[in-house]
Amino acid sequence: MKQSPQLGKAEEAMKPGVITKEGFLGTDVRHLVEILTEDDAEVARLGLTHEVVADRMKYFKEEGLKGEGLLVDVGDDFEVSVESVRGKLACPFGEPGLISKSNVRVTNTRIGKAVNYTDFHIHMIGEHGFYQGKGSPYRVSPKELKEVLAINSEE
Amino acid sequence: MDFQWIELIQSVAVVCGIATVLALLMVIADATIGNYGEKKIVVNKDKELKVEGGNSVLTTLKEQGIFIPSACGGRGSCGLCKLKVDEGGGDYLPTELSWITKEEQKENIRLCCQLKVKNDLKITVPEEFLNIREYEVKVDKIVSLTHDIKGVTFALQGGDELDFKAGQFVQLQVPEYDLCEEPVYRAYSISSVPSDRKKFDLQIKYVNNGICTTYVHRHLREGEIITMNGPYGDFYLRDTDSEIIFMAVGSGMAPIRSILLDMAEKGISRKAVFLYGIRTAEDMFLYDELKELENKLPDFRFVPSVSRPDETQKWDGETGRITDILQKYLTNPEKTEAYLCAGERVIESYKAKLTELGVKEDKIYYDSFGGN
Ligand SMILES: Cc1cc2nc3c(=O)[nH]c(=O)nc-3n(C[C@H](O)[C@H](O)[C@H](O)COP(=O)(O)OP(=O)(O)OC[C@H]3O[C@@H](n4cnc5c(N)ncnc54)[C@H](O)[C@@H]3O)c2cc1C
Ligand code: FES
Ligand SMILES: [Zn+2]
């Protein structure tokens, strides 16, 4: 698949040492356009949209903030904590400004699984449909988000 | 290389091909690395430094033994390295503007890891920064304070001493390992008493996938030598006789513990309450030590509060978030100073509650761990 110059630029910015030392692509050898297309198809298969996923992530973050730095229960099935971290990251897709990387941890106690993400992930997923490359330590997959955050399909 | 350069190089590449890019790269290299020659930096109107131009102000000053706070290794992502550049700074760079407010721009405050030394400069370095040095320290002891907070004691080497005020912080250098290809710096508040200048303690909470905290929790060993610099920060007890309310959660205890130990040593017996938030009784650490301070400081009370009481754990203290119990302990709001240590958004909730209850905004001091 052919990659647009914009995506080419974003892919460059995602390589190790440009925005972060480790970059955003991990051990993934695919071009950015392929990573995006595959995750996009995966999200559709799960009956979701990137926006729905990002909204659910945002919801847990806002609920977590009510704990004022401590773990809180959200509904019967979730425990959420938001850890403040100094430091922000630039978006590799190039719009100006920096995005916080405070850590949100959501545990689904019913299934005994947890997922970690940051504002940076919420932005990347909601705005760009980007879940990071395979093998990136910071990747969170659509499948695990749907499962742990119990996101309902669209229909 | 920053984003604009990539953008520039790529758009040119499309038009003219690789050869042009190489030529352009050489031009850029020429323009950015060499050719600035020797520059003069006048520090605080009196001290004149002769430096090689071309590097960032942050790096250049570091080579001259002047340390400006920085927690991201000069990548423009922590916002700590602010410095007043009175002359020679030129226009603001886009990478500075996410951190520098309009007010700060009027004051010529710059993000000095982004600003290069291209001209002679006149800068104002706060007196306390001149006290900052780099040290090699030995990891003396590591203890698990809770399941996710480690207490680490560092010992200074040779004749070195760390002269700090209770409440200040240091920057630890994480050496290269799996998660980072080059050393990075992170800020941690000192939790021990300043009178011991040969040793200091930090309380480091694990953050999932975090570079420094993963290193400290999984790799750091007793006996290891670590590079750090400091001390930094203006979170210290103001010299008044107002009543004091301290508020923190988790590892936010660190600078407050240092302040309290210092008060006990100096016999500062101001009326003070420390509201400390934990989720369950299991998250409490150093309880005996903090309670013991109530004996040394007759007007001090340590009040931990459990936000989610659990029948299986014995707890007869306060319950609820500390903002929920604040009113009960705030007996004299107009005459109270508040000292807060937490993440940015938590500080916002504390501040909102304190001002609502009548504490004056300019009497609220805080150490933000950043983020939101
Ligand atoms: C003045 C001050 C005092 C402080 N005092 C203390 C203290 O006493 N105790 C304490 O524990 N902390 C303290 N902190 C916080 C501390 O400095 C660190 O911010 C914190 O420990 C996290 O550092 P880290 O290197 O482990 O995490 P980082 O490596 O900075 O990572 C933070 C988060 O970002 C995520 N992330 C990183 N890169 C990416 C990416 N490419 N994509 C997606 N997500 C990513 C990580 O998963 C992680 O969740 C203080 C901060 C300040 C400013
Ligand atoms: S050193 Fe982090 S922004 Fe400059
Ligand atoms: Zn973006």
Coordinates of C-alpha atoms and ligand atoms in Angstrom, one line a residue:
Chain A
M1 CA 0.0 0.0 0.0
K2 CA 1.2 3.5 -0.8
Q3 CA 1.9 5.9 2.0
S4 CA 1.1 9.6 1.7
P5 CA 3.9 12.1 2.3
Q6 CA 2.1 13.1 5.6
L7 CA 2.2 9.6 6.9
G8 CA 5.8 9.3 5.8
K9 CA 6.6 12.3 7.8
A10 CA 4.8 10.9 10.9
E11 CA 6.5 7.6 10.5
E12 CA 9.9 9.4 10.5
A13 CA 8.9 11.2 13.7
M14 CA 8.0 7.9 15.3
K15 CA 11.4 6.4 14.8
P16 CA 13.7 6.0 17.8
G17 CA 15.4 9.2 18.9
V18 CA 13.1 11.7 17.3
I19 CA 10.4 12.4 19.8
T20 CA 11.3 9.7 22.3
K21 CA 14.4 7.6 22.6
E22 CA 12.5 4.4 21.9
G23 CA 10.1 5.7 19.3
F24 CA 6.6 4.5 18.8
L25 CA 7.0 1.6 16.4
G26 CA 8.7 -1.0 18.5
T27 CA 9.9 -3.9 16.5
D28 CA 7.3 -3.4 13.8
V29 CA 8.8 -3.4 10.3
R30 CA 5.5 -2.4 8.6
H31 CA 5.0 1.0 7.2
L32 CA 2.8 3.3 9.3
V33 CA 0.0 3.1 6.7
E34 CA -0.2 -0.7 7.1
I35 CA -0.2 -0.4 10.9
L36 CA -3.0 2.1 10.8
T37 CA -5.0 0.1 8.2
E38 CA -4.7 -3.2 10.1
D39 CA -5.8 -1.6 13.4
D40 CA -8.6 0.2 11.7
A41 CA -9.9 -3.0 10.2
E42 CA -9.6 -4.7 13.6
V43 CA -11.5 -1.9 15.3
A44 CA -14.3 -2.2 12.7
R45 CA -14.3 -6.0 13.2
L46 CA -14.9 -5.4 16.9
G47 CA -17.9 -3.3 16.0
L48 CA -16.1 -0.1 17.3
T49 CA -14.7 3.2 16.1
H50 CA -11.6 4.9 17.3
E51 CA -13.7 7.7 18.7
V52 CA -15.8 5.3 20.8
V53 CA -12.6 3.6 22.1
A54 CA -11.0 7.0 23.0
D55 CA -14.2 8.2 24.7
R56 CA -14.3 5.2 26.9
M57 CA -10.6 5.7 27.8
K58 CA -11.4 9.4 28.6
Y59 CA -14.3 8.4 30.7
F60 CA -12.2 6.2 32.9
K61 CA -9.5 8.8 33.2
E62 CA -12.0 11.4 34.4
E63 CA -13.5 9.0 36.9
G64 CA -10.0 8.1 38.1
L65 CA -9.2 11.7 38.7
K66 CA -12.0 11.9 41.3
G67 CA -9.8 9.6 43.5
E68 CA -7.4 12.6 44.0
G69 CA -4.3 10.4 43.4
L70 CA -5.7 7.2 44.9
L71 CA -7.3 4.2 43.4
V72 CA -11.1 4.5 43.0
D73 CA -13.9 2.0 42.2
V74 CA -15.8 2.8 39.1
G75 CA -19.1 0.9 39.0
D76 CA -18.9 -2.7 40.3
D77 CA -16.3 -4.0 37.9
F78 CA -13.5 -1.4 37.6
E79 CA -10.7 0.0 39.7
V80 CA -9.0 3.1 38.3
S81 CA -6.0 5.1 39.3
V82 CA -4.4 8.1 37.6
E83 CA -0.7 8.6 38.3
S84 CA 0.6 12.1 37.6
V85 CA 3.9 12.1 35.7
R86 CA 5.9 15.2 34.8
G87 CA 6.6 15.3 31.1
K88 CA 4.8 15.6 27.9
L89 CA 5.2 14.3 24.4
A90 CA 4.8 15.9 21.0
C91 CA 2.3 14.3 18.7
P92 CA 4.3 12.6 15.8
F93 CA 1.4 13.5 13.4
G94 CA 2.7 17.0 13.7
E95 CA 0.1 19.3 15.2
P96 CA 1.5 21.8 17.6
G97 CA 1.4 21.4 21.4
L98 CA 2.4 18.7 23.8
I99 CA 0.3 16.0 25.4
S100 CA 0.6 14.8 29.0
K101 CA 1.7 11.3 29.7
S102 CA 0.1 10.8 33.1
N103 CA -0.7 7.1 33.5
V104 CA -4.2 5.8 33.8
R105 CA -4.5 2.2 35.0
V106 CA -7.9 0.5 34.7
T107 CA -8.4 -3.0 36.2
N108 CA -11.5 -4.9 35.2
T109 CA -11.9 -6.9 38.5
R110 CA -14.6 -9.2 36.9
I111 CA -12.2 -10.7 34.4
G112 CA -9.0 -9.9 36.4
K113 CA -7.2 -8.0 33.7
A114 CA -5.7 -4.5 33.6
V115 CA -4.7 -2.0 31.0
N116 CA -2.4 1.1 31.3
Y117 CA -2.6 4.1 29.1
T118 CA -1.9 7.8 29.0
D119 CA -3.5 11.0 27.6
F120 CA -1.0 10.6 24.8
H121 CA -2.7 7.2 23.9
I122 CA -6.1 8.8 24.1
H123 CA -5.1 11.5 21.7
M124 CA -3.3 9.1 19.3
I125 CA -6.2 6.7 19.2
G126 CA -9.0 9.3 19.1
E127 CA -7.4 11.7 16.6
H128 CA -5.2 9.4 14.5
G129 CA -6.4 5.8 15.0
F130 CA -2.9 4.9 16.1
Y131 CA -2.3 2.2 18.7
Q132 CA 1.5 2.2 18.3
G133 CA 3.6 -0.5 16.5
K134 CA 3.8 -4.1 17.6
G135 CA 6.6 -4.7 20.0
S136 CA 6.4 -1.1 21.2
P137 CA 6.3 -1.3 25.0
Y138 CA 3.5 1.3 25.0
R139 CA 1.2 -0.4 22.5
V140 CA -2.3 -1.1 23.6
S141 CA -4.4 -3.1 21.2
P142 CA -8.0 -2.5 20.2
K143 CA -8.9 -6.0 21.3
E144 CA -7.5 -5.6 24.9
L145 CA -9.1 -2.2 25.2
K146 CA -12.5 -3.5 24.2
E147 CA -12.1 -6.4 26.6
V148 CA -10.7 -4.7 29.7
L149 CA -12.7 -1.5 29.4
A150 CA -15.8 -3.5 28.4
I151 CA -16.6 -1.3 25.4
N152 CA -19.9 -2.1 23.8
S153 CA -20.1 -2.6 20.1
E154 CA -21.8 0.2 18.1
E155 CA -24.9 -1.6 16.9
Chain B
M1 CA 16.9 16.5 14.8
D2 CA 13.6 18.3 15.4
F3 CA 10.4 18.0 13.5
Q4 CA 10.7 21.1 11.4
W5 CA 14.1 19.9 10.0
I6 CA 12.6 16.6 9.0
E7 CA 9.7 18.4 7.4
L8 CA 12.0 20.7 5.5
I9 CA 14.3 17.9 4.4
Q10 CA 11.5 15.7 3.3
S11 CA 9.7 18.3 1.2
V12 CA 13.0 19.2 -0.5
A13 CA 13.8 15.5 -1.1
V14 CA 10.6 15.0 -3.1
V15 CA 11.5 17.8 -5.4
C16 CA 15.3 17.5 -5.9
G17 CA 16.3 14.1 -4.8
I18 CA 18.8 12.7 -2.4
A19 CA 21.9 14.6 -3.6
T20 CA 20.3 17.9 -2.7
V21 CA 19.4 16.6 0.7
L22 CA 22.9 15.7 1.4
A23 CA 24.1 19.1 0.3
L24 CA 21.4 20.6 2.4
L25 CA 22.4 18.5 5.4
M26 CA 25.9 19.8 5.1
V27 CA 24.7 23.3 5.0
I28 CA 22.5 22.8 8.0
A29 CA 25.4 21.0 9.9
D30 CA 27.6 23.9 9.0
A31 CA 25.1 26.5 10.2
T32 CA 24.1 24.7 13.4
I33 CA 27.3 23.1 14.6
G34 CA 30.2 25.3 13.7
N35 CA 30.8 28.9 12.9
Y36 CA 29.3 30.6 16.0
G37 CA 32.8 30.8 17.5
E38 CA 33.4 32.0 21.0
K39 CA 30.5 33.7 22.8
K40 CA 30.2 35.6 26.0
I41 CA 27.6 34.8 28.6
V42 CA 27.2 37.4 31.4
V43 CA 25.6 35.8 34.4
N44 CA 23.8 38.0 36.9
K45 CA 25.5 41.1 35.6
D46 CA 28.8 40.2 37.2
K47 CA 30.2 36.9 36.1
E48 CA 31.4 36.6 32.5
L49 CA 31.8 33.1 30.9
K50 CA 33.6 32.5 27.6
V51 CA 31.9 29.6 25.8
E52 CA 31.9 27.8 22.4
G53 CA 28.7 28.9 20.6
G54 CA 26.2 26.4 18.9
N55 CA 25.1 24.2 21.8
S56 CA 21.9 24.7 23.8
V57 CA 22.1 27.2 26.7
L58 CA 21.3 24.3 29.1
T59 CA 24.2 22.2 27.9
T60 CA 26.6 25.1 27.6
L61 CA 25.9 26.2 31.2
K62 CA 26.2 22.6 32.5
E63 CA 29.7 22.5 31.0
Q64 CA 30.4 25.6 33.0
G65 CA 29.2 24.0 36.2
I66 CA 25.8 25.8 36.3
F67 CA 22.9 23.4 36.6
I68 CA 19.4 24.5 35.4
P69 CA 16.6 22.1 36.5
S70 CA 15.8 19.7 33.7
A71 CA 14.0 16.4 33.8
C72 CA 13.9 15.3 30.1
G73 CA 17.5 15.5 29.1
G74 CA 16.9 18.7 27.1
R75 CA 14.2 17.3 24.8
G76 CA 11.8 20.1 25.5
S77 CA 9.3 17.8 27.1
C78 CA 9.5 18.6 30.9
G79 CA 9.2 22.3 30.9
L80 CA 11.6 22.6 33.9
C81 CA 14.6 24.4 32.3
K82 CA 13.1 27.9 32.4
L83 CA 15.7 30.8 32.6
K84 CA 15.6 34.5 32.2
V85 CA 17.6 35.6 29.2
D86 CA 17.8 39.3 29.4
E87 CA 19.7 39.8 26.1
G88 CA 20.7 37.9 23.0
G89 CA 18.0 35.2 23.1
G90 CA 16.3 36.3 19.8
D91 CA 12.8 35.1 18.9
Y92 CA 10.9 32.4 20.7
L93 CA 11.0 29.0 19.1
P94 CA 7.8 27.0 18.5
T95 CA 9.2 24.2 20.8
E96 CA 9.4 26.7 23.7
L97 CA 5.9 28.1 23.4
S98 CA 4.0 25.1 24.8
W99 CA 5.7 25.8 28.2
I100 CA 6.2 29.6 28.3
T101 CA 3.1 31.7 29.2
K102 CA 2.4 35.2 27.9
E103 CA 3.5 36.7 31.2
E104 CA 6.7 34.8 31.1
Q105 CA 7.4 36.0 27.6
K106 CA 7.2 39.6 28.8
E107 CA 9.8 38.6 31.4
N108 CA 12.1 37.1 28.8
I109 CA 11.8 33.6 30.3
R110 CA 13.1 31.0 27.9
L111 CA 13.2 27.2 27.7
C112 CA 17.0 27.0 27.8
C113 CA 17.3 23.4 26.4
Q114 CA 15.8 24.7 23.2
L115 CA 17.6 28.0 22.9
K116 CA 21.0 27.8 21.3
V117 CA 24.0 30.0 22.1
K118 CA 24.2 32.0 18.9
N119 CA 24.9 35.4 20.3
D120 CA 26.5 36.9 23.4
L121 CA 23.9 36.5 26.1
K122 CA 23.0 38.2 29.4
I123 CA 21.2 35.8 31.7
T124 CA 19.8 35.9 35.2
V125 CA 20.4 32.7 37.2
P126 CA 18.6 32.5 40.6
E127 CA 21.1 32.4 43.5
E128 CA 19.8 29.0 44.5
F129 CA 20.7 27.5 41.1
L130 CA 24.4 28.4 41.7
N131 CA 24.3 26.0 44.7
I132 CA 23.4 23.1 42.4
R133 CA 26.1 20.5 41.6
E134 CA 26.5 17.1 40.1
Y135 CA 27.4 14.2 42.4
E136 CA 28.3 10.6 42.2
V137 CA 26.4 8.9 45.0
K138 CA 26.3 5.3 46.3
V139 CA 23.0 3.4 46.8
D140 CA 23.3 2.7 50.5
K141 CA 20.0 0.9 51.1
I142 CA 16.7 0.0 49.3
V143 CA 13.6 -0.9 51.2
S144 CA 10.0 -1.6 50.1
L145 CA 7.8 0.9 51.8
T146 CA 4.6 -0.4 50.2
H147 CA 4.0 -2.8 47.3
D148 CA 4.7 0.1 44.9
I149 CA 6.9 2.6 46.8
K150 CA 10.6 2.0 47.4
G151 CA 12.6 4.0 49.9
V152 CA 16.2 4.5 48.7
T153 CA 19.0 5.9 50.8
F154 CA 22.0 7.4 48.9
A155 CA 25.4 8.1 50.4
L156 CA 27.6 10.9 49.2
Q157 CA 31.1 10.0 48.3
G158 CA 34.5 11.3 49.5
G159 CA 34.2 14.7 51.1
D160 CA 31.0 15.6 49.3
E161 CA 28.1 17.0 51.2
L162 CA 24.6 17.9 49.9
D163 CA 23.4 21.2 51.3
F164 CA 19.6 21.4 50.8
K165 CA 16.5 22.9 52.4
A166 CA 13.8 20.6 53.6
G167 CA 11.3 20.2 50.8
Q168 CA 13.7 20.4 47.9
F169 CA 14.3 17.8 45.2
V170 CA 17.2 16.2 43.2
Q171 CA 17.4 14.8 39.7
L172 CA 18.5 11.2 39.4
Q173 CA 20.3 10.1 36.3
V174 CA 19.0 6.7 35.0
P175 CA 21.9 5.0 33.1
E176 CA 21.1 3.4 29.7
Y177 CA 19.3 0.1 30.0
D178 CA 16.4 -1.8 28.1
L179 CA 14.0 1.2 28.3
C180 CA 16.4 4.0 27.4
E181 CA 19.3 4.2 25.0
E182 CA 20.9 7.2 26.7
P183 CA 20.8 8.5 30.3
V184 CA 17.7 10.4 31.3
Y185 CA 17.0 12.5 34.4
R186 CA 13.9 12.4 36.7
A187 CA 13.1 14.6 39.7
Y188 CA 12.5 13.2 43.2
S189 CA 11.9 15.0 46.4
I190 CA 14.3 14.4 49.3
S191 CA 12.4 12.8 52.2
S192 CA 15.2 13.0 54.8
V193 CA 16.4 15.6 57.2
P194 CA 18.8 18.3 55.8
S195 CA 21.1 18.2 58.8
D196 CA 22.4 14.9 57.5
R197 CA 24.5 16.1 54.6
K198 CA 26.2 12.8 53.9
K199 CA 23.1 10.8 53.1
F200 CA 19.6 11.4 51.7
D201 CA 16.4 9.4 51.2
L202 CA 14.0 9.3 48.3
Q203 CA 10.6 7.6 48.1
I204 CA 10.0 6.4 44.5
K205 CA 6.7 5.1 43.4
Y206 CA 6.4 2.7 40.5
V207 CA 4.8 4.0 37.3
N208 CA 3.8 1.4 34.7
N209 CA 6.4 1.3 32.0
G210 CA 8.1 4.4 33.4
I211 CA 11.8 4.6 32.5
C212 CA 13.2 5.7 35.9
T213 CA 10.8 4.0 38.2
T214 CA 11.1 0.7 36.3
Y215 CA 14.9 1.0 36.7
V216 CA 14.7 1.8 40.4
H217 CA 12.2 -1.0 41.1
R218 CA 13.6 -3.7 39.0
H219 CA 17.3 -3.1 38.4
L220 CA 18.8 -0.7 41.0
R221 CA 21.1 -2.5 43.5
E222 CA 22.7 -1.6 46.8
G223 CA 26.3 -0.5 46.3
E224 CA 25.6 0.9 42.8
I225 CA 27.0 4.3 42.0
I226 CA 24.5 6.7 40.5
T227 CA 24.9 10.3 39.1
M228 CA 22.5 12.9 40.4
N229 CA 22.3 16.7 40.7
G230 CA 20.6 19.2 42.9
P231 CA 19.2 20.5 45.1
Y232 CA 16.3 22.3 43.3
G233 CA 13.0 23.9 44.2
D234 CA 11.2 26.4 46.3
F235 CA 8.9 24.1 48.2
Y236 CA 10.1 24.8 51.7
L237 CA 8.6 26.0 54.9
R238 CA 8.0 29.8 55.0
D239 CA 9.4 31.5 58.0
T240 CA 6.2 32.8 59.7
D241 CA 4.1 31.8 62.7
S242 CA 1.0 30.9 60.7
E243 CA -0.7 27.6 61.3
I244 CA 0.2 24.9 58.8
I245 CA -1.8 22.3 56.9
F246 CA 0.2 19.7 54.9
M247 CA -1.7 17.6 52.3
A248 CA -0.4 14.7 50.2
V249 CA -1.0 11.2 48.9
G250 CA 1.4 8.4 48.1
S251 CA 5.0 9.4 47.5
G252 CA 3.9 13.0 48.0
M253 CA 4.8 12.3 51.6
A254 CA 8.5 12.7 50.7
P255 CA 9.1 16.5 51.0
I256 CA 6.7 16.9 53.8
R257 CA 8.5 14.2 55.9
S258 CA 11.7 16.1 55.3
I259 CA 10.0 19.4 56.5
L260 CA 8.5 17.7 59.6
L261 CA 11.8 16.1 60.6
D262 CA 13.5 19.4 60.2
M263 CA 10.8 21.2 62.3
A264 CA 11.3 18.6 65.0
E265 CA 15.1 19.0 65.0
K266 CA 14.8 22.8 65.1
G267 CA 12.0 22.8 67.6
I268 CA 9.6 24.7 65.3
S269 CA 6.4 24.1 67.3
R270 CA 3.9 25.9 65.0
K271 CA 0.4 24.4 65.0
A272 CA 0.4 21.9 62.1
V273 CA -1.6 19.1 60.7
F274 CA -0.5 16.6 58.0
L275 CA -3.5 15.1 56.1
Y276 CA -2.2 12.1 54.3
G277 CA -4.4 10.2 51.8
I278 CA -4.1 6.4 51.4
R279 CA -6.5 4.0 49.8
T280 CA -6.4 1.1 52.3
A281 CA -4.6 0.6 55.6
E282 CA -2.1 -1.5 53.7
D283 CA -0.8 1.5 51.8
M284 CA 0.4 3.2 55.0
F285 CA 4.1 3.4 55.6
L286 CA 6.3 5.2 58.2
Y287 CA 3.2 5.4 60.4
D288 CA 5.1 5.0 63.7
E289 CA 7.7 7.5 62.8
L290 CA 5.2 10.2 61.8
K291 CA 3.0 9.5 64.9
E292 CA 6.2 9.8 67.0
L293 CA 6.6 13.3 65.7
E294 CA 3.5 14.3 67.6
N295 CA 5.5 13.8 70.8
K296 CA 8.4 15.9 69.6
L297 CA 6.1 18.6 68.1
P298 CA 3.3 19.1 70.7
D299 CA 1.1 21.1 68.3
F300 CA 1.5 18.7 65.4
R301 CA -1.0 16.0 64.3
F302 CA -0.5 13.3 61.8
V303 CA -3.9 12.4 60.2
P304 CA -3.8 9.6 57.6
S305 CA -7.1 8.9 56.0
V306 CA -8.2 5.8 54.2
S307 CA -10.4 6.4 51.2
R308 CA -11.7 2.9 50.9
P309 CA -12.0 1.2 54.3
D310 CA -11.9 -2.6 54.1
E311 CA -13.4 -4.7 56.9
T312 CA -10.6 -7.2 56.7
Q313 CA -8.0 -4.5 57.7
K314 CA -7.9 -2.9 61.1
W315 CA -8.2 0.9 60.9
D316 CA -9.5 3.2 63.5
G317 CA -8.4 6.5 61.9
E318 CA -10.1 8.9 59.5
T319 CA -11.8 7.6 56.4
G320 CA -12.6 9.5 53.1
R321 CA -10.6 11.6 50.8
I322 CA -8.5 14.2 52.5
T323 CA -10.5 17.0 50.9
D324 CA -13.6 15.5 52.6
I325 CA -12.1 15.8 56.1
L326 CA -10.2 19.0 55.5
Q327 CA -12.8 21.3 57.0
K328 CA -12.6 19.5 60.4
Y329 CA -8.9 20.1 60.7
L330 CA -8.8 23.6 59.3
T331 CA -9.5 25.6 62.4
N332 CA -8.2 29.0 61.4
P333 CA -8.3 29.2 57.6
E334 CA -7.3 32.9 57.2
K335 CA -4.2 32.3 59.3
T336 CA -3.2 29.0 57.7
E337 CA -0.5 28.2 55.2
A338 CA -1.0 25.1 53.1
Y339 CA 1.8 22.9 51.7
L340 CA 0.7 20.4 49.1
C341 CA 2.5 17.7 47.2
A342 CA 0.8 15.6 44.5
G343 CA 0.2 15.6 40.8
E344 CA -1.1 18.7 39.0
R345 CA -4.8 17.8 38.9
V346 CA -4.8 16.6 42.5
I347 CA -3.2 19.9 43.6
E348 CA -6.0 21.7 41.7
S349 CA -8.7 19.9 43.7
Y350 CA -6.8 20.6 47.0
K351 CA -6.4 24.2 46.1
A352 CA -10.1 24.6 45.2
K353 CA -11.2 23.1 48.5
L354 CA -8.7 25.1 50.5
T355 CA -9.8 28.5 49.0
E356 CA -13.4 27.5 49.3
L357 CA -12.8 27.0 53.0
G358 CA -11.1 30.4 53.3
V359 CA -7.4 29.8 52.9
K360 CA -5.8 32.7 51.1
E361 CA -4.5 31.7 47.6
D362 CA -1.1 33.2 48.1
K363 CA -0.6 31.2 51.3
I364 CA -0.9 27.9 49.3
Y365 CA 2.5 26.4 48.4
Y366 CA 2.8 23.3 46.4
D367 CA 5.2 20.9 44.7
S368 CA 3.6 19.5 41.6
F369 CA 4.7 16.1 40.4
G370 CA 3.4 17.4 37.1
G371 CA 1.1 15.8 34.6
N372 CA -2.6 15.7 35.1
Ligands
LIG1 C1 9.6 18.4 41.5 C2 9.2 16.9 41.3 C3 9.3 16.1 42.4 C4 9.0 14.7 42.3 N1 9.1 13.9 43.4 C5 8.8 12.6 43.3 C6 8.9 11.7 44.4 O1 9.3 12.1 45.5 N2 8.5 10.4 44.2 C7 8.0 9.9 43.0 O2 7.7 8.7 43.0 N3 7.9 10.8 42.0 C8 8.3 12.1 42.0 N4 8.1 12.9 40.9 C9 7.7 12.3 39.6 C10 9.0 11.7 38.9 O3 9.8 12.8 38.6 C11 8.7 11.0 37.6 O4 7.9 11.8 36.8 C12 8.0 9.7 37.8 O5 8.7 8.9 38.7 C13 7.8 8.9 36.5 O6 9.1 8.7 35.9 P1 9.4 7.5 34.9 O7 10.7 7.8 34.3 O8 9.3 6.2 35.7 O9 8.2 7.6 33.9 P2 8.3 8.1 32.3 O10 9.3 7.3 31.6 O11 8.5 9.5 32.3 O12 6.9 7.6 31.8 C14 5.7 8.1 32.4 C15 4.5 7.5 31.7 O13 4.5 7.8 30.3 C16 4.3 6.7 29.5 N5 5.0 6.8 28.3 C17 6.3 7.1 28.1 N6 6.7 7.0 26.8 C18 5.5 6.7 26.1 C19 5.2 6.5 24.7 N7 6.1 6.6 23.8 N8 3.9 6.3 24.4 C20 3.0 6.2 25.3 N9 3.2 6.3 26.7 C21 4.5 6.6 27.0 C22 4.8 5.5 30.4 O14 4.1 4.3 30.1 C23 4.5 6.0 31.8 O15 3.2 5.6 32.2 C24 8.5 14.2 41.1 C25 8.4 15.1 40.0 C26 8.7 16.4 40.1 C27 8.6 17.3 38.9
FES2 S1 15.1 20.2 29.9 FE1 13.1 19.5 29.8 S2 12.1 21.1 28.7 FE2 14.1 21.7 28.8
ZN3 ZN -2.0 14.4 17.0

